[in-house]
Tab-separated table of N, CA, C and O in Angstrom:
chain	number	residue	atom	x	y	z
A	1	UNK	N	79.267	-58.464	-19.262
A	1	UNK	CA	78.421	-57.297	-19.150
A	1	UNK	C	78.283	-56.664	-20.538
A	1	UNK	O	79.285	-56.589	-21.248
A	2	UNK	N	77.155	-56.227	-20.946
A	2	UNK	CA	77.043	-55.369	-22.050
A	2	UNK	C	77.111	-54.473	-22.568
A	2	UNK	O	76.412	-53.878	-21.748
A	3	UNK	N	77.349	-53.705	-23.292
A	3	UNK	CA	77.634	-52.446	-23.785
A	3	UNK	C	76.772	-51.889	-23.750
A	3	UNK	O	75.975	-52.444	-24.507
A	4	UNK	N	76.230	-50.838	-23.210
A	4	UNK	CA	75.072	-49.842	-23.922
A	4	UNK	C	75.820	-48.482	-24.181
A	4	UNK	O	76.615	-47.882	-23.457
A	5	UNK	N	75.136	-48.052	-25.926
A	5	UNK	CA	75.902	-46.872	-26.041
A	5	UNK	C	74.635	-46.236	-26.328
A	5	UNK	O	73.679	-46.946	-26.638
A	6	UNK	N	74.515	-44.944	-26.258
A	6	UNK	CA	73.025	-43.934	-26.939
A	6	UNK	C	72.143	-44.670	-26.768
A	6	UNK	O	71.309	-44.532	-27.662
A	7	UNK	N	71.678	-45.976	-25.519
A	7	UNK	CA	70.651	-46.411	-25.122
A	7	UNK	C	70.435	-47.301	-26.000
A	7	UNK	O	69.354	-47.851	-25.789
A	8	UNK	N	71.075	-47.770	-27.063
A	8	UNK	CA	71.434	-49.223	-27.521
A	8	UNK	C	72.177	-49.944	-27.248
A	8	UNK	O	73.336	-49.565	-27.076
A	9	UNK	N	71.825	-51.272	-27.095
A	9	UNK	CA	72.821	-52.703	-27.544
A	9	UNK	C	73.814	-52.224	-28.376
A	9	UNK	O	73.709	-51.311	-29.195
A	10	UNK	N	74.833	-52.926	-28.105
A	10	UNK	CA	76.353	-52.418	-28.995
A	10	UNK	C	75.644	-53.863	-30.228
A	10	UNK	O	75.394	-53.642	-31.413
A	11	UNK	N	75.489	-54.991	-29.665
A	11	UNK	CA	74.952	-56.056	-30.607
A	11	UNK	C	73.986	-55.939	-31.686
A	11	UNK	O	73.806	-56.633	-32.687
A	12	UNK	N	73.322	-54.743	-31.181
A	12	UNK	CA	72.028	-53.884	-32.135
A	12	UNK	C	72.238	-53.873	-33.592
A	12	UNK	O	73.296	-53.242	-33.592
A	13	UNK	N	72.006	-54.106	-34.800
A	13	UNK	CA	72.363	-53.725	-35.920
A	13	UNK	C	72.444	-52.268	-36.422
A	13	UNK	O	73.435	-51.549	-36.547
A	14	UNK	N	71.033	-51.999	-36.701
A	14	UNK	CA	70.434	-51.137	-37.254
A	14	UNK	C	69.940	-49.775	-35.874
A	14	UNK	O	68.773	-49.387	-35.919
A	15	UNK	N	70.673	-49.300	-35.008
A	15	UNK	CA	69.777	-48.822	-33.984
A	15	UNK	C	68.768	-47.548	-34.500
A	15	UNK	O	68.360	-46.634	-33.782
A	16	UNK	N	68.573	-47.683	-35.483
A	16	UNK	CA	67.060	-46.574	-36.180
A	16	UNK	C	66.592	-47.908	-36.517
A	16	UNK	O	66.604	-48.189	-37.715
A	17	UNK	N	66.098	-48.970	-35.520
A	17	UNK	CA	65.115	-49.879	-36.884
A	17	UNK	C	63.700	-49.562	-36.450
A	17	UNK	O	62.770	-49.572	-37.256
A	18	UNK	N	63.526	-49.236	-34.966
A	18	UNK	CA	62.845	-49.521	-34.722
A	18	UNK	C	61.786	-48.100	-35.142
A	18	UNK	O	60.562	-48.171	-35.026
A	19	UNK	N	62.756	-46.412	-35.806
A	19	UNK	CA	62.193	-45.594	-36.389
A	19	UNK	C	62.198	-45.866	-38.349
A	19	UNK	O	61.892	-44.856	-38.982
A	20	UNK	N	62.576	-47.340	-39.318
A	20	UNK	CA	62.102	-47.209	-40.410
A	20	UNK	C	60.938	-47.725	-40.549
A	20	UNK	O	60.567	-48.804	-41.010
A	21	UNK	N	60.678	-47.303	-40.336
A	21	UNK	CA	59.109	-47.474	-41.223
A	21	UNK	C	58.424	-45.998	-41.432
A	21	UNK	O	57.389	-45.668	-42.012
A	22	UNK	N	59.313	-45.324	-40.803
A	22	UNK	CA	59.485	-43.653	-41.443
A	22	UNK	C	59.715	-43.661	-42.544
A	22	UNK	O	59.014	-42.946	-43.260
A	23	UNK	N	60.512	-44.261	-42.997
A	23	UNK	CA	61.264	-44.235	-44.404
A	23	UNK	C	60.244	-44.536	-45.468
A	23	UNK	O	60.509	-43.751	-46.379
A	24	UNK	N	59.254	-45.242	-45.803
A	24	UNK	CA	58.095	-45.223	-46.235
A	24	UNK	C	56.780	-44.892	-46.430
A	24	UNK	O	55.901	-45.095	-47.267
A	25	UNK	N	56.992	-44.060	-44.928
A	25	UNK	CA	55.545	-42.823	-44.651
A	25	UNK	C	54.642	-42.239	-45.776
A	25	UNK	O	53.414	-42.323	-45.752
A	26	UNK	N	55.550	-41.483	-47.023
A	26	UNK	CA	54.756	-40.836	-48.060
A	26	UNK	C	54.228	-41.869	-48.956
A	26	UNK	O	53.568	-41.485	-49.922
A	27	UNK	N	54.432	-43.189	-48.769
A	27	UNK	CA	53.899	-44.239	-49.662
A	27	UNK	C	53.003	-44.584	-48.630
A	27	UNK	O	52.014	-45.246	-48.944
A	28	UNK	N	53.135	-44.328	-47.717
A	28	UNK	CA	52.086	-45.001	-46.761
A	28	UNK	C	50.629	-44.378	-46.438
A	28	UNK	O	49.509	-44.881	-46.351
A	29	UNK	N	51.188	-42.917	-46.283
A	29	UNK	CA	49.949	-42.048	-46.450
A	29	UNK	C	49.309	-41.904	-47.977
A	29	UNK	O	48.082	-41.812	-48.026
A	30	UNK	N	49.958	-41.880	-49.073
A	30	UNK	CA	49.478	-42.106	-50.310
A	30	UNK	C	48.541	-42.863	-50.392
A	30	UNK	O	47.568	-42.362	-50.956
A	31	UNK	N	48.357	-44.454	-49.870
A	31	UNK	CA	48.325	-45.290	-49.759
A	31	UNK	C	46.882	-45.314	-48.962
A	31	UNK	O	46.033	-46.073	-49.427
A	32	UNK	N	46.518	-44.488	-47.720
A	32	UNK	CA	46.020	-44.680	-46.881
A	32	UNK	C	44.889	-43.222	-47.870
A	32	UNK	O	43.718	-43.032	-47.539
A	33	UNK	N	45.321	-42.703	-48.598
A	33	UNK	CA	44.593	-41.050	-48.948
A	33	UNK	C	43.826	-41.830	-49.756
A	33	UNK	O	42.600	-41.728	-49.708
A	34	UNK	N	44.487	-42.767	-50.660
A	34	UNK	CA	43.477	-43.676	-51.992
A	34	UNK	C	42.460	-44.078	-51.327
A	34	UNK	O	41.434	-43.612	-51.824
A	35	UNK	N	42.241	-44.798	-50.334
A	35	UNK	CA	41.434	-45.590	-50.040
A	35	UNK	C	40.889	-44.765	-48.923
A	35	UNK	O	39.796	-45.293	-48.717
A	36	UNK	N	41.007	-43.848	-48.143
A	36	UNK	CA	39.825	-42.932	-48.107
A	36	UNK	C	39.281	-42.152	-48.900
A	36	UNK	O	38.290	-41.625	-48.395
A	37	UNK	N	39.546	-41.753	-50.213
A	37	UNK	CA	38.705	-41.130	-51.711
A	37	UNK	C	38.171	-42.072	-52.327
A	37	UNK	O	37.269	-41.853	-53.136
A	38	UNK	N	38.800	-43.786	-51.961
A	38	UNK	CA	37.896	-44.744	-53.013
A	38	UNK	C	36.523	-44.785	-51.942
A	38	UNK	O	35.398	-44.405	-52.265
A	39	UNK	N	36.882	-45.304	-50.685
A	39	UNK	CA	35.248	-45.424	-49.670
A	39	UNK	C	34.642	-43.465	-49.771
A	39	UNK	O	33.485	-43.318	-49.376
A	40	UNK	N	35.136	-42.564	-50.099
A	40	UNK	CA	34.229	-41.600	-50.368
A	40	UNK	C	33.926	-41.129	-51.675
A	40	UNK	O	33.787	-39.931	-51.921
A	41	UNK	N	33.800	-42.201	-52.676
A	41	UNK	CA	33.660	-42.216	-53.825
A	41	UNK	C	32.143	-42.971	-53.699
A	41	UNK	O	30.967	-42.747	-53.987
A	42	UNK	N	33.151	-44.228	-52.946
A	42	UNK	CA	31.735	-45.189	-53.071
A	42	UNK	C	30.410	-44.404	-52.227
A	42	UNK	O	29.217	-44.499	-52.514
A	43	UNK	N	30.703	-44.028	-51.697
A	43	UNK	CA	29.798	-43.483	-50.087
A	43	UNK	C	28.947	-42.259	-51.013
A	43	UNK	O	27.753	-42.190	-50.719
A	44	UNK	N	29.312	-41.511	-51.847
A	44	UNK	CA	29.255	-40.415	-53.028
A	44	UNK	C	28.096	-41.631	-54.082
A	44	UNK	O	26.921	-41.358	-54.323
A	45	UNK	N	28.761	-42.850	-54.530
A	45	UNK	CA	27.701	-43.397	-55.845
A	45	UNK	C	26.667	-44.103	-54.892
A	45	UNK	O	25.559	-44.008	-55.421
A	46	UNK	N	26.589	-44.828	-53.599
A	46	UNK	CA	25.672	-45.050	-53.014
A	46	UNK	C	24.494	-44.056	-52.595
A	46	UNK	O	23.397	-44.443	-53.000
A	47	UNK	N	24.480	-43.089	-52.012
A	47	UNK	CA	24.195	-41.926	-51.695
A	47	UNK	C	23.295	-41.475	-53.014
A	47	UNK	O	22.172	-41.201	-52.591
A	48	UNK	N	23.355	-41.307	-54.344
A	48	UNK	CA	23.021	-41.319	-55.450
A	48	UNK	C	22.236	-42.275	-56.044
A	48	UNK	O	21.417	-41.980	-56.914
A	49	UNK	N	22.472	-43.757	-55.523
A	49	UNK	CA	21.877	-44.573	-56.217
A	49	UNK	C	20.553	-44.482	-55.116
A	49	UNK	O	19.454	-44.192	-55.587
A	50	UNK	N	20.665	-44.693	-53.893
A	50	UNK	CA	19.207	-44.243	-53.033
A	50	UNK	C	18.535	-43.225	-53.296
A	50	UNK	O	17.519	-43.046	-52.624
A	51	UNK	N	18.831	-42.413	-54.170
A	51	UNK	CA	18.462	-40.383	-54.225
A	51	UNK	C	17.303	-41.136	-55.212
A	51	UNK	O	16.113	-41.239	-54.913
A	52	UNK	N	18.128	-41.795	-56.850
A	52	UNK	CA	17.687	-42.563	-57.514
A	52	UNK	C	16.237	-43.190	-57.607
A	52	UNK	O	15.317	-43.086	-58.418
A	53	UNK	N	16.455	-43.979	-56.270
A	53	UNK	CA	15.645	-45.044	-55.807
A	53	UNK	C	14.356	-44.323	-55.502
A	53	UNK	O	13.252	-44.636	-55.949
A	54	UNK	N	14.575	-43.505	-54.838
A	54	UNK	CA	13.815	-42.631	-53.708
A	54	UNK	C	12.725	-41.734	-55.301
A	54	UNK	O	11.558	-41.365	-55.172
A	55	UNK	N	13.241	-41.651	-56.122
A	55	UNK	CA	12.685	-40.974	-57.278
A	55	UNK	C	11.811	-41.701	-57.928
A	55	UNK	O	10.835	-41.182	-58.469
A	56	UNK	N	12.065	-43.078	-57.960
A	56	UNK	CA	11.446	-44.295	-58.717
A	56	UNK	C	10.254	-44.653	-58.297
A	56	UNK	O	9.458	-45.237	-59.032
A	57	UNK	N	9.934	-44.251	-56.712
A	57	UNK	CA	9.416	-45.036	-55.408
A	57	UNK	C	8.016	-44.125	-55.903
A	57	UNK	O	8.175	-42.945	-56.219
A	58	UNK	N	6.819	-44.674	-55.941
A	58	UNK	CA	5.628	-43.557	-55.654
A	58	UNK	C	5.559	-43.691	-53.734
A	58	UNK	O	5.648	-44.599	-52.908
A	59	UNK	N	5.422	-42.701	-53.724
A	59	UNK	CA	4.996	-42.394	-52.024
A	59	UNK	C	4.443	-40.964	-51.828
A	59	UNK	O	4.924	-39.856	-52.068
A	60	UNK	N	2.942	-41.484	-51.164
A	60	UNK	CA	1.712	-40.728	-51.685
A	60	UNK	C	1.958	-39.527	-51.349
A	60	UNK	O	1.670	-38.515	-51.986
A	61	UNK	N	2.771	-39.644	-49.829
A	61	UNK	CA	2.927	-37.963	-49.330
A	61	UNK	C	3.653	-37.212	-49.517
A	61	UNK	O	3.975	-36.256	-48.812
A	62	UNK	N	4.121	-37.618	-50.765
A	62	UNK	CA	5.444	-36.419	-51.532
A	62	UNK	C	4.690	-36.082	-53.039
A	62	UNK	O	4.386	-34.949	-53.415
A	63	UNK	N	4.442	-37.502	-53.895
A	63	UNK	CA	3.572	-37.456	-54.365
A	63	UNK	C	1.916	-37.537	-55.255
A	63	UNK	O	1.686	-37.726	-56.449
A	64	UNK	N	1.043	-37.322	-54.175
A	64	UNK	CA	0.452	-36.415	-54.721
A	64	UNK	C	-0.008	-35.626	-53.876
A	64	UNK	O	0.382	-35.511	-52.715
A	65	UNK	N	-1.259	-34.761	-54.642
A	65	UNK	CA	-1.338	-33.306	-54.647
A	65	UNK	C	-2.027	-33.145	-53.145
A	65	UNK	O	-2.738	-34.101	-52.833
A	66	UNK	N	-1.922	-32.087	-52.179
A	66	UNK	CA	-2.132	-31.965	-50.706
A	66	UNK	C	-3.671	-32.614	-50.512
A	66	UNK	O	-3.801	-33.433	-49.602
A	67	UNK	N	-5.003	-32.232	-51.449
A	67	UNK	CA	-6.480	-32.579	-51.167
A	67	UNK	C	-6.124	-34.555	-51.280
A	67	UNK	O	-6.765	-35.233	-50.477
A	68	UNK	N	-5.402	-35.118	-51.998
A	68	UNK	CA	-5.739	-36.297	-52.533
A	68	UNK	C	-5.625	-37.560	-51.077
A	68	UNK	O	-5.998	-38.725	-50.938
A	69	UNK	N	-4.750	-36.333	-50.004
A	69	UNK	CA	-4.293	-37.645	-48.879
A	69	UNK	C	-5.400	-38.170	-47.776
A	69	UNK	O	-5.291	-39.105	-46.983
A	70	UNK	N	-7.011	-36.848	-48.076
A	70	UNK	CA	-8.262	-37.258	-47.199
A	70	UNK	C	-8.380	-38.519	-48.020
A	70	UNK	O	-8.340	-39.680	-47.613
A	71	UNK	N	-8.578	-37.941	-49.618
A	71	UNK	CA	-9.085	-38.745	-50.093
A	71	UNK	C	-8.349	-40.257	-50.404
A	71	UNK	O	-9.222	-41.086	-50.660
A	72	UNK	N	-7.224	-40.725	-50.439
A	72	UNK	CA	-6.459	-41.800	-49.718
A	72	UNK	C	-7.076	-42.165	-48.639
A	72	UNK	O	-7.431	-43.332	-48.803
A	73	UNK	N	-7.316	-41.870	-47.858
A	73	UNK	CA	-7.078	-42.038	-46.312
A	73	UNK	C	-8.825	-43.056	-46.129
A	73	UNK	O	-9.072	-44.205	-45.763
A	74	UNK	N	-9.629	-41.985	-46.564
A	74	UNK	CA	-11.060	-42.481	-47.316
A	74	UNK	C	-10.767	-43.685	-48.303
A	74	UNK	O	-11.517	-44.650	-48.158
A	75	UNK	N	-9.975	-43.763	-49.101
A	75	UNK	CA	-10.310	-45.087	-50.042
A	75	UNK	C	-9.577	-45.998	-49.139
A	75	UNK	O	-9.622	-47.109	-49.668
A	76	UNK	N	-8.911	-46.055	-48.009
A	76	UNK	CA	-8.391	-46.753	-47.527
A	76	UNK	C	-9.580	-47.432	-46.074
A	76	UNK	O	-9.515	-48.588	-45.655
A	77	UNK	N	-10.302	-46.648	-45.692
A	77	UNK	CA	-11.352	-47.439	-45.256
A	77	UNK	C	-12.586	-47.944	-45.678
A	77	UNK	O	-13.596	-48.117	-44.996
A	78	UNK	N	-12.379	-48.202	-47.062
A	78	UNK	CA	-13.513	-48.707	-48.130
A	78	UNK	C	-13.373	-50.465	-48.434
A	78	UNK	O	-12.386	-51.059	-48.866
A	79	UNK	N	-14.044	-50.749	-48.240
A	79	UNK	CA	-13.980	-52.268	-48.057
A	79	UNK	C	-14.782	-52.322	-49.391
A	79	UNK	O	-15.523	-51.445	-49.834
A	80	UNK	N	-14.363	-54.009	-50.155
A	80	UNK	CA	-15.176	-54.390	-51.613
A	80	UNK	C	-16.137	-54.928	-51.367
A	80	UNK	O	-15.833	-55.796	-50.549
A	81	UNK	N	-17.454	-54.976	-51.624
A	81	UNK	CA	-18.969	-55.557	-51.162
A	81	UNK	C	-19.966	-55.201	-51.016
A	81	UNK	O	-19.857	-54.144	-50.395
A	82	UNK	N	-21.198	-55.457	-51.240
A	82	UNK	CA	-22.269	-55.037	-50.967
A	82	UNK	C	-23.338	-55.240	-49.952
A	82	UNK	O	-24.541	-54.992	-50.031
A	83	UNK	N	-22.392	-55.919	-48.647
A	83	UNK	CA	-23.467	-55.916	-47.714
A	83	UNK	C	-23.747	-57.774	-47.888
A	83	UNK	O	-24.430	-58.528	-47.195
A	84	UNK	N	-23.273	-57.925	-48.568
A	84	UNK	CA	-23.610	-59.290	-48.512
A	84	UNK	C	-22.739	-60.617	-48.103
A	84	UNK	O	-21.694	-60.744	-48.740
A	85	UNK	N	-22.981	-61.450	-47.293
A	85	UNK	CA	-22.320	-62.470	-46.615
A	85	UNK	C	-21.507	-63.402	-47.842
A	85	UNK	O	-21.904	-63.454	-49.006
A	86	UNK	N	-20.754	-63.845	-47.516
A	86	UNK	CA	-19.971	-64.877	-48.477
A	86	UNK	C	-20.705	-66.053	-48.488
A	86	UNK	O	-20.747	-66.499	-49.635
A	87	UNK	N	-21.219	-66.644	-47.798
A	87	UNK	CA	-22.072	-67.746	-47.578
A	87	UNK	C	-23.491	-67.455	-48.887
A	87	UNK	O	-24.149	-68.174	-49.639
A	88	UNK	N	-23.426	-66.219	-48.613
A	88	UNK	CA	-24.776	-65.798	-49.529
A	88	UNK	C	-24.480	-65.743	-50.967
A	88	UNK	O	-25.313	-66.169	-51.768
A	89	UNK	N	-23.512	-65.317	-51.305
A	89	UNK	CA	-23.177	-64.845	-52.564
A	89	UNK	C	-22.645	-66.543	-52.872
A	89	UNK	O	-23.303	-66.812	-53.877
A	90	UNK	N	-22.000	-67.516	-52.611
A	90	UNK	CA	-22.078	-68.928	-52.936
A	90	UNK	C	-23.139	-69.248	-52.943
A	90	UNK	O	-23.472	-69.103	-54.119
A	91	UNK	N	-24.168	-69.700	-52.276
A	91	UNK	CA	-25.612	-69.998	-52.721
A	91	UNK	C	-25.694	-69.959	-54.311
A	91	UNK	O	-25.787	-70.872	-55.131
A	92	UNK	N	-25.631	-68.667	-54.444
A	92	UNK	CA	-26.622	-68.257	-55.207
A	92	UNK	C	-25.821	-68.358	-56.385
A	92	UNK	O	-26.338	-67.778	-57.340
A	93	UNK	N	-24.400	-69.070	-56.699
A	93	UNK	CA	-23.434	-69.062	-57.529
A	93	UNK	C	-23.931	-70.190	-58.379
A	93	UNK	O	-24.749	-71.047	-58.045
A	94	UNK	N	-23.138	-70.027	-59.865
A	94	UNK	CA	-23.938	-70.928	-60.752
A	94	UNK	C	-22.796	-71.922	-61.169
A	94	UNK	O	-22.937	-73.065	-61.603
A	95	UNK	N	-21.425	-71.104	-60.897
A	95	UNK	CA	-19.823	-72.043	-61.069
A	95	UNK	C	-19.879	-73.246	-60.312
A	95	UNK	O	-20.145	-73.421	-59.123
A	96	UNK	N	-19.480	-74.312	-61.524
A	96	UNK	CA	-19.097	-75.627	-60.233
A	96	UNK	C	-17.988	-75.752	-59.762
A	96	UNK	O	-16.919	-75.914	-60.351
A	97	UNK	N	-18.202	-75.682	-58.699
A	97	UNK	CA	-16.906	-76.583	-57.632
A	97	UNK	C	-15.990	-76.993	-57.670
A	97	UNK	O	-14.961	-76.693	-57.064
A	98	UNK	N	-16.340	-78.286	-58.893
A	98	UNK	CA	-15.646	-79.414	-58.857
A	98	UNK	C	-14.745	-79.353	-60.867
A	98	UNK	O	-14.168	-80.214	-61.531
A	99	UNK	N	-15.120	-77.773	-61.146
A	99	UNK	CA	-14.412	-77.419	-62.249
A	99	UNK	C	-12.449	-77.524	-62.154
A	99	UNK	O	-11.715	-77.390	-61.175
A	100	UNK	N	-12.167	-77.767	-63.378
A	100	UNK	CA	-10.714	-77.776	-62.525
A	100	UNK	C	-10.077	-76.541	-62.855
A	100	UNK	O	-10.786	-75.879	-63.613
A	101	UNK	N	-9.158	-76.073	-62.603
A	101	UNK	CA	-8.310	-74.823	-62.449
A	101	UNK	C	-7.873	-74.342	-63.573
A	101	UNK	O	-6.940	-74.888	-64.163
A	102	UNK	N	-8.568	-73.088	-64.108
A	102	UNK	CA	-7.929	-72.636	-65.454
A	102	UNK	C	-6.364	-72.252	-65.307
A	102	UNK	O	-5.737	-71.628	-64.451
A	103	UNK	N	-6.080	-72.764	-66.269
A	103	UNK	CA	-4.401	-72.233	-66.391
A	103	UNK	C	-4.409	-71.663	-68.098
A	103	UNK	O	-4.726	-72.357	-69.064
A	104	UNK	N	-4.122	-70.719	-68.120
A	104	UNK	CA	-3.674	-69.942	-69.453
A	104	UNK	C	-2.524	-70.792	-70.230
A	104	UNK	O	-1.527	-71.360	-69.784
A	105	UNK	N	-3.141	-70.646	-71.856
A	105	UNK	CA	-2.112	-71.495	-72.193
A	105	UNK	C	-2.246	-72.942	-72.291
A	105	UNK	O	-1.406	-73.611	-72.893
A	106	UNK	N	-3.500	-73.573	-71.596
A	106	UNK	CA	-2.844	-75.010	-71.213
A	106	UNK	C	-4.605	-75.713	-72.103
A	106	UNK	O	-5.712	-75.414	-71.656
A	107	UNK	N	-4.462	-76.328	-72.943
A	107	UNK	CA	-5.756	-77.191	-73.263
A	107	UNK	C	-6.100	-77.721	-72.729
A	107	UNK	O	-5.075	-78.161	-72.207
A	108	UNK	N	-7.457	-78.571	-71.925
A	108	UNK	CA	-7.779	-79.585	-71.132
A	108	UNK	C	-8.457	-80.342	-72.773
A	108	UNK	O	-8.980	-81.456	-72.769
């Protein structure tokens, strides 16, 4: 039969083992404080680098000026052309066809 004394095994070594890891707590929370100030560091230079971004960005409705967004809105249902069919405007083209592909830079 076994011993139990203060609700330990007499065979028990250490009967606080299963409370050390107390014994290291202020290294542990140290530990745990760094690395919530390093992710709210980072969370701090991210946060900044989008602010950044967001500054770089043109976007019409911040800026520009309040009259310019009809007039957006208008150049945005303006199509390039004069009324005239694509079929039509080839006709009447004087470029050949069978020219080959300018490339800049390159001698034929």
């Amino acid at each position: 039969e076994e011993q139990v004394v203060n609700g330990h095994d007499e065979k028990e070594n250490n009967p606080f083992a299963e409370y050390m890891w107390m014994e290291n707590e202020e290294d542990f929370n140290r530990q745990v404080e760094e690395e919530l100030q390093e992710q709210e560091f980072l969370d701090r230079c991210f946060q900044e680098m989008l602010e950044e971004e967001d500054q770089d960005w043109f976007i019409p409705s911040r800026d520009l000026p309040q009259g310019m967004g009809q007039l957006q809105q208008q150049l945005n249902g303006l199509s390039v052309g004069d009324g005239h069919s694509s079929e039509d405007i080839l006709s009447k083209s004087n470029l050949n066809p069978d020219a080959k592909e300018f490339v800049p830079g390159v001698k034929y």
